[in-house]
């Protein structure tokens, strides 16, 4: 397919562009700023555009089969961006990009929503609610089929492998490779043409970690987190104590929706993190200390 990617130099953009290229798609990229000089972007068509302005993407959308729409202010911008900033980029920007796509005849859309959608009247969550409504508006009025992807937190974890990557997988975090799998599966899901006369579909999918424990398994966590964790992940206590990993808060159980509809099968969770940590630990504590976020 020919795919228009807005916000191409975002965290997701950097990862998904390489994957979509490798899958043989032809790409047109857009962002507010010029693309960074990175190999996945080499030689690709690029249109610099402020999506809040209301025009500039009509030409880029011509001949495209699918729009992958990424730009948004999100959780980490909440303190520095105003309500109006959130509205202008996440709502107005989304409206204008969808309008450009629909007038160019694009009928497939992957929209990046968020788990913050559940925070209905929060500054960020509200804009994702409206964003999903804009997808639905374009489906009903312009026949645009879509998958709305709602990820948990995958923001870069810097040098904090143990807590910001590892422990986050017990709470509101998802591994970035899993999240990219979800976006790629969404694109793949929309690729086949709709059978004649079929209703354009709307799919919502949670890009979250796999569910590897139940509420019952978490019982007593607040009283003795290490013991509760040891019951679920045998052998965890020693590693958690030695590396001072903070698991004091009771974890959340996730019940993601939509995964089956698009064939999303996340693989990384707190247990796989512990296995990786054990392997690194066998090489020495320096190997653990040297871990850096790869994106
Ligand atoms: N990062 C997360 O943990 C997370 C979690 C859930 C959902 N999401 C959603 O995923 C999407 C991508 O997130 P990310 O972390 O990869 O993004 P990011 O913050 O890394 O990048 C955002 C991109 O938007 C572009 N942009 C900003 N203003 C623009 C404008 N006016 N016109 C055009 N482009 C503009 C920026 O240049 C940048 O490339 C967002 O919609 C976000 O809400 C992210």
PDB file of C-alpha atoms in Angstrom, residues 132-273:
ATOM      1  CA  UNK A 132     -11.893   8.819  18.135  1.00  0.00           C
ATOM      2  CA  UNK A 133     -15.193  10.579  17.432  1.00  0.00           C
ATOM      3  CA  UNK A 134     -13.550  12.289  14.451  1.00  0.00           C
ATOM      4  CA  UNK A 135     -12.562   8.839  13.158  1.00  0.00           C
ATOM      5  CA  UNK A 136     -16.140   7.663  13.580  1.00  0.00           C
ATOM      6  CA  UNK A 137     -17.478  10.815  11.884  1.00  0.00           C
ATOM      7  CA  UNK A 138     -15.269  10.136   8.864  1.00  0.00           C
ATOM      8  CA  UNK A 139     -16.318   6.492   8.810  1.00  0.00           C
ATOM      9  CA  UNK A 140     -20.026   7.327   8.828  1.00  0.00           C
ATOM     10  CA  UNK A 141     -19.864  10.249   6.423  1.00  0.00           C
ATOM     11  CA  UNK A 142     -16.939   9.369   4.177  1.00  0.00           C
ATOM     12  CA  UNK A 143     -16.602   5.589   4.334  1.00  0.00           C
ATOM     13  CA  UNK A 144     -13.236   5.681   6.124  1.00  0.00           C
ATOM     14  CA  UNK A 145     -12.476   2.319   7.780  1.00  0.00           C
ATOM     15  CA  UNK A 146     -10.293   2.667  10.833  1.00  0.00           C
ATOM     16  CA  UNK A 147      -8.411   1.038  13.653  1.00  0.00           C
ATOM     17  CA  UNK A 148      -7.953   3.186  16.740  1.00  0.00           C
ATOM     18  CA  UNK A 149      -4.949   2.047  18.774  1.00  0.00           C
ATOM     19  CA  UNK A 150      -4.922   2.853  22.494  1.00  0.00           C
ATOM     20  CA  UNK A 151      -1.427   2.274  23.909  1.00  0.00           C
ATOM     21  CA  UNK A 152      -0.264   2.271  27.467  1.00  0.00           C
ATOM     22  CA  UNK A 153       2.896   4.240  28.324  1.00  0.00           C
ATOM     23  CA  UNK A 154       5.971   3.460  26.189  1.00  0.00           C
ATOM     24  CA  UNK A 155       7.833   6.772  26.593  1.00  0.00           C
ATOM     25  CA  UNK A 156      11.643   6.402  26.500  1.00  0.00           C
ATOM     26  CA  UNK A 157      13.077   5.100  29.781  1.00  0.00           C
ATOM     27  CA  UNK A 158      16.590   6.498  29.426  1.00  0.00           C
ATOM     28  CA  UNK A 159      18.974   4.730  31.789  1.00  0.00           C
ATOM     29  CA  UNK A 160      16.285   3.536  34.223  1.00  0.00           C
ATOM     30  CA  UNK A 161      15.934  -0.027  32.978  1.00  0.00           C
ATOM     31  CA  UNK A 162      14.882  -1.463  36.332  1.00  0.00           C
ATOM     32  CA  UNK A 163      12.019   0.802  37.296  1.00  0.00           C
ATOM     33  CA  UNK A 164      11.004   2.889  34.329  1.00  0.00           C
ATOM     34  CA  UNK A 165      11.124  -0.095  31.978  1.00  0.00           C
ATOM     35  CA  UNK A 166      10.803  -3.138  34.266  1.00  0.00           C
ATOM     36  CA  UNK A 167       8.460  -2.117  37.080  1.00  0.00           C
ATOM     37  CA  UNK A 168       6.369  -0.046  34.632  1.00  0.00           C
ATOM     38  CA  UNK A 169       5.320  -3.359  33.067  1.00  0.00           C
ATOM     39  CA  UNK A 170       3.394  -4.086  36.275  1.00  0.00           C
ATOM     40  CA  UNK A 171       1.508  -0.818  36.055  1.00  0.00           C
ATOM     41  CA  UNK A 172       0.564   1.328  33.042  1.00  0.00           C
ATOM     42  CA  UNK A 173       3.356   0.375  30.668  1.00  0.00           C
ATOM     43  CA  UNK A 174       3.709  -1.550  27.429  1.00  0.00           C
ATOM     44  CA  UNK A 175       6.904  -2.645  25.715  1.00  0.00           C
ATOM     45  CA  UNK A 176       7.539  -0.463  22.664  1.00  0.00           C
ATOM     46  CA  UNK A 177       8.079  -3.460  20.349  1.00  0.00           C
ATOM     47  CA  UNK A 178       4.681  -4.839  21.362  1.00  0.00           C
ATOM     48  CA  UNK A 179       3.118  -1.422  20.754  1.00  0.00           C
ATOM     49  CA  UNK A 180       4.757  -1.288  17.297  1.00  0.00           C
ATOM     50  CA  UNK A 181       3.447  -4.821  16.625  1.00  0.00           C
ATOM     51  CA  UNK A 182      -0.019  -3.475  17.386  1.00  0.00           C
ATOM     52  CA  UNK A 183       0.307  -0.554  14.973  1.00  0.00           C
ATOM     53  CA  UNK A 184       1.680  -2.855  12.272  1.00  0.00           C
ATOM     54  CA  UNK A 185      -1.096  -5.399  12.832  1.00  0.00           C
ATOM     55  CA  UNK A 186      -3.618  -2.550  12.465  1.00  0.00           C
ATOM     56  CA  UNK A 187      -2.157  -1.614   9.088  1.00  0.00           C
ATOM     57  CA  UNK A 188      -2.192  -5.268   8.018  1.00  0.00           C
ATOM     58  CA  UNK A 189      -5.798  -5.665   9.135  1.00  0.00           C
ATOM     59  CA  UNK A 190      -6.949  -2.817   6.904  1.00  0.00           C
ATOM     60  CA  UNK A 191      -4.969  -3.877   3.833  1.00  0.00           C
ATOM     61  CA  UNK A 192      -7.464  -6.230   2.109  1.00  0.00           C
ATOM     62  CA  UNK A 193     -10.191  -4.448   0.159  1.00  0.00           C
ATOM     63  CA  UNK A 194     -13.638  -4.466   1.714  1.00  0.00           C
ATOM     64  CA  UNK A 195     -15.980  -6.978   0.090  1.00  0.00           C
ATOM     65  CA  UNK A 196     -18.522  -5.195  -2.135  1.00  0.00           C
ATOM     66  CA  UNK A 197     -21.367  -3.749  -0.083  1.00  0.00           C
ATOM     67  CA  UNK A 198     -19.690  -4.377   3.263  1.00  0.00           C
ATOM     68  CA  UNK A 199     -19.980  -1.745   5.977  1.00  0.00           C
ATOM     69  CA  UNK A 200     -16.645   0.077   6.644  1.00  0.00           C
ATOM     70  CA  UNK A 201     -15.440  -1.292   9.970  1.00  0.00           C
ATOM     71  CA  UNK A 202     -14.336   0.467  13.144  1.00  0.00           C
ATOM     72  CA  UNK A 203     -11.942  -1.406  15.417  1.00  0.00           C
ATOM     73  CA  UNK A 204     -10.599  -0.244  18.766  1.00  0.00           C
ATOM     74  CA  UNK A 205      -7.576  -2.084  20.112  1.00  0.00           C
ATOM     75  CA  UNK A 206      -5.708  -1.717  23.379  1.00  0.00           C
ATOM     76  CA  UNK A 207      -1.942  -1.741  22.833  1.00  0.00           C
ATOM     77  CA  UNK A 208      -1.246  -3.111  26.284  1.00  0.00           C
ATOM     78  CA  UNK A 209       0.908  -5.834  27.816  1.00  0.00           C
ATOM     79  CA  UNK A 210      -0.450  -9.383  27.982  1.00  0.00           C
ATOM     80  CA  UNK A 211      -2.577 -10.327  30.966  1.00  0.00           C
ATOM     81  CA  UNK A 212      -0.387 -12.712  32.980  1.00  0.00           C
ATOM     82  CA  UNK A 213      -2.044 -12.508  36.402  1.00  0.00           C
ATOM     83  CA  UNK A 214      -5.522 -12.139  37.860  1.00  0.00           C
ATOM     84  CA  UNK A 215      -6.975  -9.961  40.629  1.00  0.00           C
ATOM     85  CA  UNK A 216      -7.062 -13.052  42.877  1.00  0.00           C
ATOM     86  CA  UNK A 217      -3.335 -13.641  42.363  1.00  0.00           C
ATOM     87  CA  UNK A 218      -2.674 -10.077  43.570  1.00  0.00           C
ATOM     88  CA  UNK A 219      -4.400 -10.603  46.894  1.00  0.00           C
ATOM     89  CA  UNK A 220      -2.233  -9.491  49.830  1.00  0.00           C
ATOM     90  CA  UNK A 221       0.123  -7.493  47.563  1.00  0.00           C
ATOM     91  CA  UNK A 222      -0.092  -4.316  49.691  1.00  0.00           C
ATOM     92  CA  UNK A 223       0.893  -6.259  52.850  1.00  0.00           C
ATOM     93  CA  UNK A 224       3.893  -8.044  51.337  1.00  0.00           C
ATOM     94  CA  UNK A 225       4.636  -7.171  47.695  1.00  0.00           C
ATOM     95  CA  UNK A 226       7.752  -9.364  47.491  1.00  0.00           C
ATOM     96  CA  UNK A 227       5.904 -12.451  48.722  1.00  0.00           C
ATOM     97  CA  UNK A 228       2.957 -11.832  46.401  1.00  0.00           C
ATOM     98  CA  UNK A 229       5.293 -11.291  43.462  1.00  0.00           C
ATOM     99  CA  UNK A 230       7.270 -14.430  44.328  1.00  0.00           C
ATOM    100  CA  UNK A 231       4.044 -16.482  44.135  1.00  0.00           C
ATOM    101  CA  UNK A 232       3.347 -15.196  40.616  1.00  0.00           C
ATOM    102  CA  UNK A 233       6.953 -15.069  39.367  1.00  0.00           C
ATOM    103  CA  UNK A 234       8.963 -17.669  41.300  1.00  0.00           C
ATOM    104  CA  UNK A 235      12.551 -16.571  41.917  1.00  0.00           C
ATOM    105  CA  UNK A 236      11.732 -12.858  41.641  1.00  0.00           C
ATOM    106  CA  UNK A 237      12.351 -11.916  45.303  1.00  0.00           C
ATOM    107  CA  UNK A 238      16.116 -12.151  45.212  1.00  0.00           C
ATOM    108  CA  UNK A 239      16.451 -10.016  42.059  1.00  0.00           C
ATOM    109  CA  UNK A 240      13.941  -7.424  43.259  1.00  0.00           C
ATOM    110  CA  UNK A 241      15.735  -7.014  46.585  1.00  0.00           C
ATOM    111  CA  UNK A 242      19.225  -6.915  45.135  1.00  0.00           C
ATOM    112  CA  UNK A 243      18.339  -4.325  42.477  1.00  0.00           C
ATOM    113  CA  UNK A 244      15.928  -2.352  44.729  1.00  0.00           C
ATOM    114  CA  UNK A 245      13.093  -2.507  42.201  1.00  0.00           C
ATOM    115  CA  UNK A 246      10.064  -0.672  43.507  1.00  0.00           C
ATOM    116  CA  UNK A 247       6.973  -2.856  43.289  1.00  0.00           C
ATOM    117  CA  UNK A 248       5.275  -1.430  46.395  1.00  0.00           C
ATOM    118  CA  UNK A 249       2.085  -0.329  44.605  1.00  0.00           C
ATOM    119  CA  UNK A 250      -0.455  -3.006  43.763  1.00  0.00           C
ATOM    120  CA  UNK A 251      -0.218  -3.739  40.024  1.00  0.00           C
ATOM    121  CA  UNK A 252      -3.100  -3.274  37.648  1.00  0.00           C
ATOM    122  CA  UNK A 253      -4.729  -6.126  35.779  1.00  0.00           C
ATOM    123  CA  UNK A 254      -5.300  -5.261  32.134  1.00  0.00           C
ATOM    124  CA  UNK A 255      -8.099  -6.681  30.024  1.00  0.00           C
ATOM    125  CA  UNK A 256      -7.208  -5.396  26.592  1.00  0.00           C
ATOM    126  CA  UNK A 257      -9.892  -5.251  23.926  1.00  0.00           C
ATOM    127  CA  UNK A 258      -9.581  -5.710  20.178  1.00  0.00           C
ATOM    128  CA  UNK A 259      -6.395  -7.791  20.035  1.00  0.00           C
ATOM    129  CA  UNK A 260      -8.061 -10.790  18.394  1.00  0.00           C
ATOM    130  CA  UNK A 261      -9.785  -8.658  15.779  1.00  0.00           C
ATOM    131  CA  UNK A 262      -6.452  -7.571  14.309  1.00  0.00           C
ATOM    132  CA  UNK A 263      -4.189 -10.446  15.412  1.00  0.00           C
ATOM    133  CA  UNK A 264      -2.238  -8.517  18.053  1.00  0.00           C
ATOM    134  CA  UNK A 265      -0.322 -10.846  20.374  1.00  0.00           C
ATOM    135  CA  UNK A 266       1.831  -8.919  22.888  1.00  0.00           C
ATOM    136  CA  UNK A 267       4.708 -10.902  24.366  1.00  0.00           C
ATOM    137  CA  UNK A 268       6.560  -8.738  26.915  1.00  0.00           C
ATOM    138  CA  UNK A 269       5.486  -8.400  30.541  1.00  0.00           C
ATOM    139  CA  UNK A 270       7.038  -8.272  34.019  1.00  0.00           C
ATOM    140  CA  UNK A 271       7.913 -11.979  33.849  1.00  0.00           C
ATOM    141  CA  UNK A 272       9.837 -11.616  30.571  1.00  0.00           C
ATOM    142  CA  UNK A 273      11.621  -8.580  32.054  1.00  0.00           C
TER     143      UNK A 273
END
